[in-house]
XYZ file of C-alpha atoms in Angstrom:
270
model
C 118.294 199.315 180.376
C 115.881 202.187 179.849
C 115.203 203.747 176.451
C 117.126 206.869 177.453
C 120.137 204.822 178.534
C 120.011 202.860 175.288
C 119.983 206.058 173.255
C 122.945 207.467 175.175
C 124.904 204.239 174.730
C 124.112 204.121 171.017
C 125.177 207.747 170.612
C 128.479 207.136 172.387
C 129.244 204.322 169.955
C 127.782 205.811 166.773
C 129.137 209.345 166.947
C 132.844 208.371 166.906
C 132.147 205.955 164.050
C 130.382 208.668 162.031
C 133.150 211.171 162.764
C 135.787 208.671 161.627
C 133.876 207.979 158.415
C 133.541 211.707 157.722
C 137.274 212.289 158.215
C 138.579 209.111 156.539
C 139.477 210.836 153.226
C 141.936 213.045 155.117
C 144.460 210.267 154.441
C 144.719 211.610 150.896
C 146.349 214.747 152.324
C 149.572 212.754 152.809
C 151.333 213.465 149.527
C 153.498 210.319 149.150
C 150.504 208.072 149.832
C 148.264 210.024 147.477
C 150.797 210.118 144.667
C 151.398 206.383 144.916
C 147.972 204.950 145.738
C 145.596 207.617 144.411
C 147.020 208.791 141.067
C 143.682 210.059 139.752
C 143.081 212.243 142.824
C 146.700 213.405 142.764
C 146.334 214.602 139.173
C 148.682 212.138 137.531
C 148.692 212.422 133.748
C 150.699 211.439 130.722
C 154.430 211.095 131.168
C 155.467 213.940 128.842
C 153.179 216.558 130.365
C 152.943 218.704 133.495
C 149.643 220.253 134.577
C 150.063 223.788 135.916
C 147.400 224.884 138.401
C 146.696 227.961 140.525
C 144.528 228.314 143.636
C 142.755 231.080 145.585
C 142.040 233.583 142.804
C 140.891 235.584 141.113
C 142.558 238.601 142.677
C 142.626 241.928 140.861
C 145.918 242.826 142.578
C 147.878 239.754 141.502
C 146.129 237.481 138.983
C 146.668 239.869 136.028
C 150.433 239.529 136.501
C 150.158 235.733 136.232
C 147.979 236.031 133.154
C 150.564 238.238 131.453
C 153.421 235.927 132.444
C 151.569 232.933 131.021
C 150.649 234.842 127.870
C 154.285 235.784 127.349
C 155.217 232.101 127.442
C 152.154 230.999 125.435
C 151.140 228.644 128.245
C 147.653 227.924 129.527
C 146.855 226.562 132.977
C 144.014 225.529 135.279
C 142.742 228.099 137.789
C 140.807 226.841 140.805
C 138.736 229.866 141.783
C 137.120 230.727 145.081
C 133.491 231.653 144.546
C 133.663 234.647 146.886
C 136.659 235.971 144.957
C 134.935 235.389 141.616
C 131.965 237.429 142.766
C 134.275 240.352 143.594
C 136.088 240.265 140.231
C 133.668 238.974 137.585
C 135.506 240.689 134.738
C 138.720 238.987 135.745
C 137.014 235.587 135.745
C 135.922 236.236 132.164
C 139.424 237.382 131.285
C 140.915 234.121 132.585
C 138.458 232.162 130.458
C 139.000 234.389 127.414
C 142.740 233.709 127.589
C 142.020 229.993 127.114
C 142.694 228.859 130.658
C 140.716 226.076 132.265
C 138.630 227.011 135.305
C 137.743 224.793 138.246
C 136.408 225.724 141.662
C 138.067 225.882 145.072
C 134.791 226.172 146.953
C 132.970 229.359 147.900
C 134.939 230.072 151.078
C 138.409 228.829 151.955
C 137.381 226.901 155.049
C 138.248 223.346 156.148
C 135.748 220.811 154.863
C 136.168 218.621 157.938
C 134.302 221.279 159.909
C 131.283 221.200 157.596
C 128.366 218.837 157.402
C 126.934 217.350 154.200
C 124.406 220.114 153.537
C 126.836 222.987 154.118
C 129.436 221.270 151.938
C 127.011 220.762 149.079
C 125.719 224.338 149.263
C 129.267 225.740 149.239
C 130.283 223.736 146.166
C 127.045 224.438 144.315
C 127.247 228.168 144.948
C 130.815 228.341 143.646
C 130.074 226.144 140.636
C 126.964 228.074 139.641
C 128.571 231.506 140.122
C 131.636 230.669 138.027
C 129.509 228.896 135.429
C 127.246 231.914 135.042
C 130.254 234.203 134.550
C 132.027 232.074 131.956
C 129.187 230.237 130.258
C 130.822 226.922 131.135
C 129.955 224.702 134.062
C 133.175 223.890 135.967
C 133.990 220.195 136.114
C 137.040 220.227 138.381
C 137.247 220.876 142.109
C 140.087 221.300 144.583
C 139.329 221.335 148.310
C 140.695 224.089 150.553
C 143.975 222.982 152.139
C 143.813 219.851 149.981
C 141.736 218.088 152.647
C 138.744 216.048 151.522
C 135.900 214.628 153.599
C 133.305 211.994 152.860
C 130.709 214.750 152.547
C 132.959 216.511 150.025
C 133.275 213.387 147.876
C 129.520 212.886 147.912
C 128.764 216.533 147.120
C 131.317 216.600 144.294
C 129.776 213.476 142.780
C 126.261 214.933 142.930
C 127.433 218.152 141.279
C 129.475 216.470 138.534
C 132.790 217.698 139.953
C 136.043 215.733 139.841
C 138.390 216.385 142.805
C 142.012 216.968 141.831
C 144.876 217.644 144.228
C 148.542 217.840 143.159
C 151.876 216.024 143.092
C 154.187 219.041 143.577
C 153.686 222.399 145.239
C 155.782 225.449 145.896
C 154.847 226.228 149.512
C 154.458 229.724 148.113
C 151.943 230.802 150.750
C 154.625 231.127 153.424
C 155.912 234.532 154.506
C 159.500 233.330 154.114
C 158.989 231.941 150.603
C 161.161 233.339 147.802
C 161.174 232.715 144.055
C 164.233 230.532 144.595
C 162.617 228.457 147.347
C 159.379 228.012 145.379
C 161.273 226.877 142.283
C 163.426 224.467 144.306
C 160.436 223.004 146.149
C 158.385 222.477 143.004
C 161.172 220.999 140.891
C 162.321 218.691 143.688
C 159.119 216.675 143.248
C 158.467 217.466 139.595
C 158.208 214.509 137.246
C 156.397 213.905 133.999
C 152.710 213.396 134.568
C 152.724 215.580 137.663
C 150.420 218.412 138.678
C 151.948 221.598 140.099
C 150.146 223.786 142.637
C 150.890 227.516 142.905
C 148.801 230.435 144.194
C 147.899 233.524 142.168
C 146.454 235.282 145.235
C 147.460 235.880 148.836
C 143.880 236.112 150.115
C 144.528 233.094 152.345
C 148.336 233.357 152.478
C 150.976 235.639 153.921
C 150.574 239.190 152.550
C 152.482 239.563 149.304
C 153.287 235.844 149.100
C 152.109 235.740 145.484
C 155.278 237.611 144.438
C 157.301 234.477 145.190
C 155.107 232.314 142.990
C 155.176 234.853 140.190
C 158.960 235.136 140.368
C 159.344 231.360 140.314
C 156.941 230.768 137.423
C 159.344 231.464 134.518
C 162.017 229.327 136.167
C 159.591 226.446 136.634
C 158.580 226.675 132.984
C 162.258 226.747 131.977
C 162.946 223.615 134.030
C 160.025 221.803 132.420
C 161.323 222.776 128.988
C 164.807 221.570 129.872
C 163.347 218.227 130.934
C 161.329 217.891 127.740
C 157.977 218.296 129.508
C 155.051 220.125 127.948
C 153.074 222.367 130.304
C 149.351 222.987 130.157
C 146.006 222.690 131.934
C 144.529 219.538 133.400
C 142.255 219.102 130.380
C 145.389 218.370 128.308
C 146.917 216.128 130.946
C 145.576 212.853 129.588
C 144.117 211.842 132.943
C 140.886 209.850 133.331
C 137.916 211.876 134.498
C 139.348 215.166 133.270
C 137.391 218.235 132.341
C 136.199 216.739 129.069
C 134.273 218.763 126.577
C 132.570 221.806 128.001
C 129.663 223.679 126.441
C 130.618 226.452 124.065
C 131.087 229.748 125.831
C 128.844 232.560 124.597
C 130.888 235.440 123.236
C 129.139 237.868 125.570
C 130.411 235.920 128.557
C 133.963 236.031 127.271
C 134.387 239.779 127.097
C 137.828 240.541 128.522
C 138.162 242.306 131.841
C 140.670 244.998 132.685
C 143.906 243.335 133.676
C 145.491 246.591 134.723
C 143.149 247.534 137.523
C 144.578 247.679 141.019
C 141.432 247.991 143.072
C 141.973 246.744 146.610
C 139.675 243.847 147.335
C 137.361 244.086 150.296
C 138.113 241.779 153.197
C 136.298 238.493 153.401
Protein backbone atom coordinates (compact mmCIF):
# COMPACT_ATOMS: atom_id res chain seq x y z
CA UNK A 1 0.00 0.00 0.00
CA UNK A 2 1.36 3.40 -0.98
CA UNK A 3 1.62 6.32 1.43
CA UNK A 4 -1.26 8.08 -0.33
CA UNK A 5 -3.47 5.01 -0.06
CA UNK A 6 -2.59 4.65 3.62
CA UNK A 7 -3.53 8.26 4.28
CA UNK A 8 -6.86 7.86 2.49
CA UNK A 9 -7.64 4.68 4.42
CA UNK A 10 -6.72 6.30 7.73
CA UNK A 11 -8.89 9.32 6.92
CA UNK A 12 -11.88 7.13 6.07
CA UNK A 13 -11.59 5.45 9.46
CA UNK A 14 -10.58 8.44 11.58
CA UNK A 15 -13.02 11.06 10.33
CA UNK A 16 -16.20 9.17 11.34
CA UNK A 17 -14.65 8.43 14.73
CA UNK A 18 -13.79 12.10 15.28
CA UNK A 19 -17.25 13.19 14.14
CA UNK A 20 -18.88 10.73 16.54
CA UNK A 21 -16.73 11.97 19.41
CA UNK A 22 -17.61 15.59 18.61
CA UNK A 23 -21.34 14.83 18.56
CA UNK A 24 -21.47 12.37 21.48
CA UNK A 25 -22.76 14.96 24.02
CA UNK A 26 -25.88 15.41 21.87
CA UNK A 27 -27.33 12.55 23.94
CA UNK A 28 -27.88 15.08 26.72
CA UNK A 29 -30.50 16.76 24.52
CA UNK A 30 -32.91 13.92 25.34
CA UNK A 31 -34.68 15.36 28.37
CA UNK A 32 -35.68 12.16 30.24
CA UNK A 33 -32.15 10.79 29.96
CA UNK A 34 -30.58 14.07 31.02
CA UNK A 35 -32.90 14.57 33.97
CA UNK A 36 -32.25 11.05 35.22
CA UNK A 37 -28.58 10.45 34.44
CA UNK A 38 -27.16 13.98 34.27
CA UNK A 39 -28.76 15.95 37.13
CA UNK A 40 -25.98 18.53 37.31
CA UNK A 41 -26.24 19.36 33.59
CA UNK A 42 -30.03 19.36 33.81
CA UNK A 43 -29.95 21.96 36.59
CA UNK A 44 -31.30 19.81 39.39
CA UNK A 45 -31.26 21.59 42.74
CA UNK A 46 -32.72 21.38 46.20
CA UNK A 47 -36.15 19.84 46.54
CA UNK A 48 -37.97 22.96 47.78
CA UNK A 49 -36.72 25.27 45.04
CA UNK A 50 -37.32 25.94 41.34
CA UNK A 51 -34.75 27.79 39.23
CA UNK A 52 -36.35 30.20 36.77
CA UNK A 53 -34.28 30.90 33.65
CA UNK A 54 -34.70 32.92 30.45
CA UNK A 55 -32.89 32.59 27.12
CA UNK A 56 -32.19 34.71 24.02
CA UNK A 57 -32.23 38.21 25.52
CA UNK A 58 -31.73 40.96 26.13
CA UNK A 59 -34.35 42.48 23.85
CA UNK A 60 -35.44 46.08 24.29
CA UNK A 61 -38.90 45.23 22.93
CA UNK A 62 -39.71 42.44 25.37
CA UNK A 63 -37.22 41.98 28.23
CA UNK A 64 -38.40 45.10 30.14
CA UNK A 65 -41.86 43.54 30.45
CA UNK A 66 -40.35 40.42 32.06
CA UNK A 67 -38.28 42.55 34.40
CA UNK A 68 -41.38 44.42 35.56
CA UNK A 69 -43.36 41.20 35.98
CA UNK A 70 -40.58 39.70 38.09
CA UNK A 71 -40.21 42.89 40.11
CA UNK A 72 -43.94 42.89 40.84
CA UNK A 73 -43.62 39.38 42.27
CA UNK A 74 -40.29 40.11 44.01
CA UNK A 75 -38.67 37.21 42.15
CA UNK A 76 -35.19 37.06 40.67
CA UNK A 77 -34.12 34.71 37.89
CA UNK A 78 -31.18 33.69 35.71
CA UNK A 79 -30.91 35.27 32.25
CA UNK A 80 -28.79 33.51 29.64
CA UNK A 81 -27.85 36.33 27.29
CA UNK A 82 -26.73 36.21 23.69
CA UNK A 83 -23.59 38.26 23.24
CA UNK A 84 -24.82 39.87 20.01
CA UNK A 85 -28.01 40.95 21.78
CA UNK A 86 -26.06 42.29 24.76
CA UNK A 87 -23.97 44.44 22.47
CA UNK A 88 -27.14 45.99 21.00
CA UNK A 89 -28.69 46.75 24.41
CA UNK A 90 -25.89 47.39 26.91
CA UNK A 91 -28.08 49.51 29.17
CA UNK A 92 -30.60 46.71 29.42
CA UNK A 93 -27.87 44.24 30.40
CA UNK A 94 -26.92 46.56 33.25
CA UNK A 95 -30.57 46.92 34.20
CA UNK A 96 -30.96 43.13 34.47
CA UNK A 97 -27.92 42.99 36.74
CA UNK A 98 -29.05 46.00 38.78
CA UNK A 99 -32.36 44.27 39.49
CA UNK A 100 -30.45 41.44 41.18
CA UNK A 101 -30.85 38.83 38.48
CA UNK A 102 -28.13 36.32 37.72
CA UNK A 103 -26.58 36.50 34.25
CA UNK A 104 -25.13 33.64 32.24
CA UNK A 105 -24.30 33.45 28.55
CA UNK A 106 -26.04 31.73 25.65
CA UNK A 107 -23.11 32.16 23.28
CA UNK A 108 -22.47 35.06 20.94
CA UNK A 109 -24.68 33.84 18.09
CA UNK A 110 -27.58 31.41 18.32
CA UNK A 111 -26.10 28.78 16.04
CA UNK A 112 -25.80 25.00 16.50
CA UNK A 113 -22.56 24.03 18.20
CA UNK A 114 -22.35 20.76 16.28
CA UNK A 115 -21.53 22.81 13.18
CA UNK A 116 -18.57 24.53 14.83
CA UNK A 117 -15.04 23.39 15.40
CA UNK A 118 -13.08 23.80 18.65
CA UNK A 119 -11.57 27.19 17.81
CA UNK A 120 -14.83 28.76 16.61
CA UNK A 121 -16.64 27.41 19.67
CA UNK A 122 -14.08 28.81 22.07
CA UNK A 123 -14.03 32.21 20.36
CA UNK A 124 -17.84 32.43 20.45
CA UNK A 125 -18.03 31.64 24.17
CA UNK A 126 -15.13 33.92 25.07
CA UNK A 127 -16.57 36.85 23.14
CA UNK A 128 -19.95 36.51 24.85
CA UNK A 129 -18.42 36.03 28.29
CA UNK A 130 -16.07 39.00 27.97
CA UNK A 131 -18.73 41.33 26.52
CA UNK A 132 -21.27 40.57 29.25
CA UNK A 133 -18.59 40.69 31.94
CA UNK A 134 -17.42 44.11 30.80
CA UNK A 135 -20.99 45.44 30.89
CA UNK A 136 -21.88 44.14 34.34
CA UNK A 137 -18.53 44.04 36.11
CA UNK A 138 -19.02 40.34 36.81
CA UNK A 139 -17.59 37.47 34.82
CA UNK A 140 -20.43 35.08 33.91
CA UNK A 141 -20.00 31.57 35.28
CA UNK A 142 -22.98 29.82 33.70
CA UNK A 143 -23.52 28.81 30.08
CA UNK A 144 -26.44 27.37 28.13
CA UNK A 145 -25.87 26.11 24.59
CA UNK A 146 -28.14 27.21 21.74
CA UNK A 147 -30.94 24.67 21.24
CA UNK A 148 -29.68 22.87 24.35
CA UNK A 149 -27.24 20.85 22.22
CA UNK A 150 -23.71 20.39 23.52
CA UNK A 151 -20.64 19.12 21.68
CA UNK A 152 -17.30 17.87 22.91
CA UNK A 153 -15.73 21.13 21.74
CA UNK A 154 -18.34 23.04 23.76
CA UNK A 155 -17.54 21.10 26.94
CA UNK A 156 -13.83 21.72 26.47
CA UNK A 157 -14.28 25.43 25.72
CA UNK A 158 -16.61 25.90 28.70
CA UNK A 159 -14.07 24.24 30.99
CA UNK A 160 -11.24 26.45 29.73
CA UNK A 161 -13.33 29.58 30.24
CA UNK A 162 -14.61 28.64 33.71
CA UNK A 163 -18.20 28.19 32.50
CA UNK A 164 -20.62 25.60 33.87
CA UNK A 165 -23.16 24.30 31.30
CA UNK A 166 -26.74 24.17 32.57
CA UNK A 167 -29.75 22.97 30.60
CA UNK A 168 -33.24 22.53 32.11
CA UNK A 169 -35.79 20.03 33.39
CA UNK A 170 -38.98 21.80 32.21
CA UNK A 171 -39.66 24.19 29.36
CA UNK A 172 -42.66 25.98 27.97
CA UNK A 173 -42.17 25.46 24.22
CA UNK A 174 -42.89 29.17 24.14
CA UNK A 175 -40.97 29.76 20.92
CA UNK A 176 -43.70 28.20 18.79
CA UNK A 177 -46.07 30.35 16.75
CA UNK A 178 -49.05 28.44 18.14
CA UNK A 179 -47.99 28.80 21.79
CA UNK A 180 -50.39 30.53 24.18
CA UNK A 181 -50.06 31.50 27.84
CA UNK A 182 -52.26 28.51 28.66
CA UNK A 183 -50.15 26.06 26.65
CA UNK A 184 -46.88 27.39 28.08
CA UNK A 185 -48.18 27.12 31.64
CA UNK A 186 -49.50 23.59 31.04
CA UNK A 187 -46.27 22.42 29.41
CA UNK A 188 -44.04 23.82 32.14
CA UNK A 189 -46.11 22.60 35.08
CA UNK A 190 -46.55 19.13 33.57
CA UNK A 191 -42.85 18.47 34.20
CA UNK A 192 -42.35 20.82 37.13
CA UNK A 193 -41.06 19.28 40.34
CA UNK A 194 -39.03 20.58 43.23
CA UNK A 195 -35.40 20.96 42.29
CA UNK A 196 -36.24 21.60 38.66
CA UNK A 197 -35.03 24.31 36.30
CA UNK A 198 -37.57 26.07 34.07
CA UNK A 199 -36.67 27.45 30.64
CA UNK A 200 -38.61 30.38 29.13
CA UNK A 201 -37.64 32.99 26.53
CA UNK A 202 -37.72 36.75 27.08
CA UNK A 203 -37.04 37.45 23.39
CA UNK A 204 -38.32 36.22 20.04
CA UNK A 205 -35.06 36.93 18.20
CA UNK A 206 -34.77 33.22 17.39
CA UNK A 207 -38.46 32.31 17.80
CA UNK A 208 -41.75 32.96 16.06
CA UNK A 209 -42.48 36.71 15.93
CA UNK A 210 -44.28 37.81 19.07
CA UNK A 211 -43.82 34.43 20.77
CA UNK A 212 -42.54 36.13 23.92
CA UNK A 213 -46.11 37.28 24.70
CA UNK A 214 -47.02 33.68 25.51
CA UNK A 215 -44.16 33.31 27.97
CA UNK A 216 -44.95 36.63 29.59
CA UNK A 217 -48.62 35.73 29.95
CA UNK A 218 -47.75 32.36 31.46
CA UNK A 219 -45.18 33.70 33.93
CA UNK A 220 -47.57 34.79 36.72
CA UNK A 221 -49.46 31.51 36.45
CA UNK A 222 -46.24 29.50 36.69
CA UNK A 223 -45.23 31.47 39.77
CA UNK A 224 -48.68 30.89 41.27
CA UNK A 225 -48.39 27.14 40.67
CA UNK A 226 -44.98 27.05 42.34
CA UNK A 227 -46.39 28.91 45.32
CA UNK A 228 -49.32 26.51 45.54
CA UNK A 229 -46.89 23.60 45.57
CA UNK A 230 -44.76 25.17 48.28
CA UNK A 231 -41.79 25.76 45.96
CA UNK A 232 -39.57 28.82 46.23
CA UNK A 233 -38.52 30.37 42.92
CA UNK A 234 -35.20 32.03 42.21
CA UNK A 235 -32.01 32.01 40.15
CA UNK A 236 -29.64 29.10 39.73
CA UNK A 237 -27.24 30.59 42.28
CA UNK A 238 -29.88 29.90 44.96
CA UNK A 239 -30.69 26.45 43.64
CA UNK A 240 -28.30 24.53 45.87
CA UNK A 241 -26.72 22.71 42.94
CA UNK A 242 -23.03 21.74 42.79
CA UNK A 243 -20.93 23.88 40.49
CA UNK A 244 -23.31 26.83 40.62
CA UNK A 245 -22.43 30.43 40.01
CA UNK A 246 -20.70 30.79 43.36
CA UNK A 247 -19.45 34.10 44.57
CA UNK A 248 -18.89 36.66 41.86
CA UNK A 249 -16.70 39.75 42.11
CA UNK A 250 -18.41 42.84 43.41
CA UNK A 251 -20.00 44.86 40.65
CA UNK A 252 -18.76 48.44 40.37
CA UNK A 253 -21.58 50.91 40.88
CA UNK A 254 -20.80 52.58 37.55
CA UNK A 255 -21.48 49.31 35.76
CA UNK A 256 -24.82 48.92 37.47
CA UNK A 257 -26.44 52.13 36.31
CA UNK A 258 -29.99 51.23 35.29
CA UNK A 259 -31.01 51.33 31.66
CA UNK A 260 -34.29 52.61 30.30
CA UNK A 261 -36.84 49.85 30.54
CA UNK A 262 -39.44 51.80 28.64
CA UNK A 263 -37.64 52.16 25.35
CA UNK A 264 -39.16 50.46 22.33
CA UNK A 265 -36.37 50.80 19.82
CA UNK A 266 -36.61 48.13 17.14
CA UNK A 267 -33.52 45.97 17.18
CA UNK A 268 -31.52 45.64 14.00
CA UNK A 269 -31.58 42.25 12.33
CA UNK A 270 -28.80 39.83 13.07
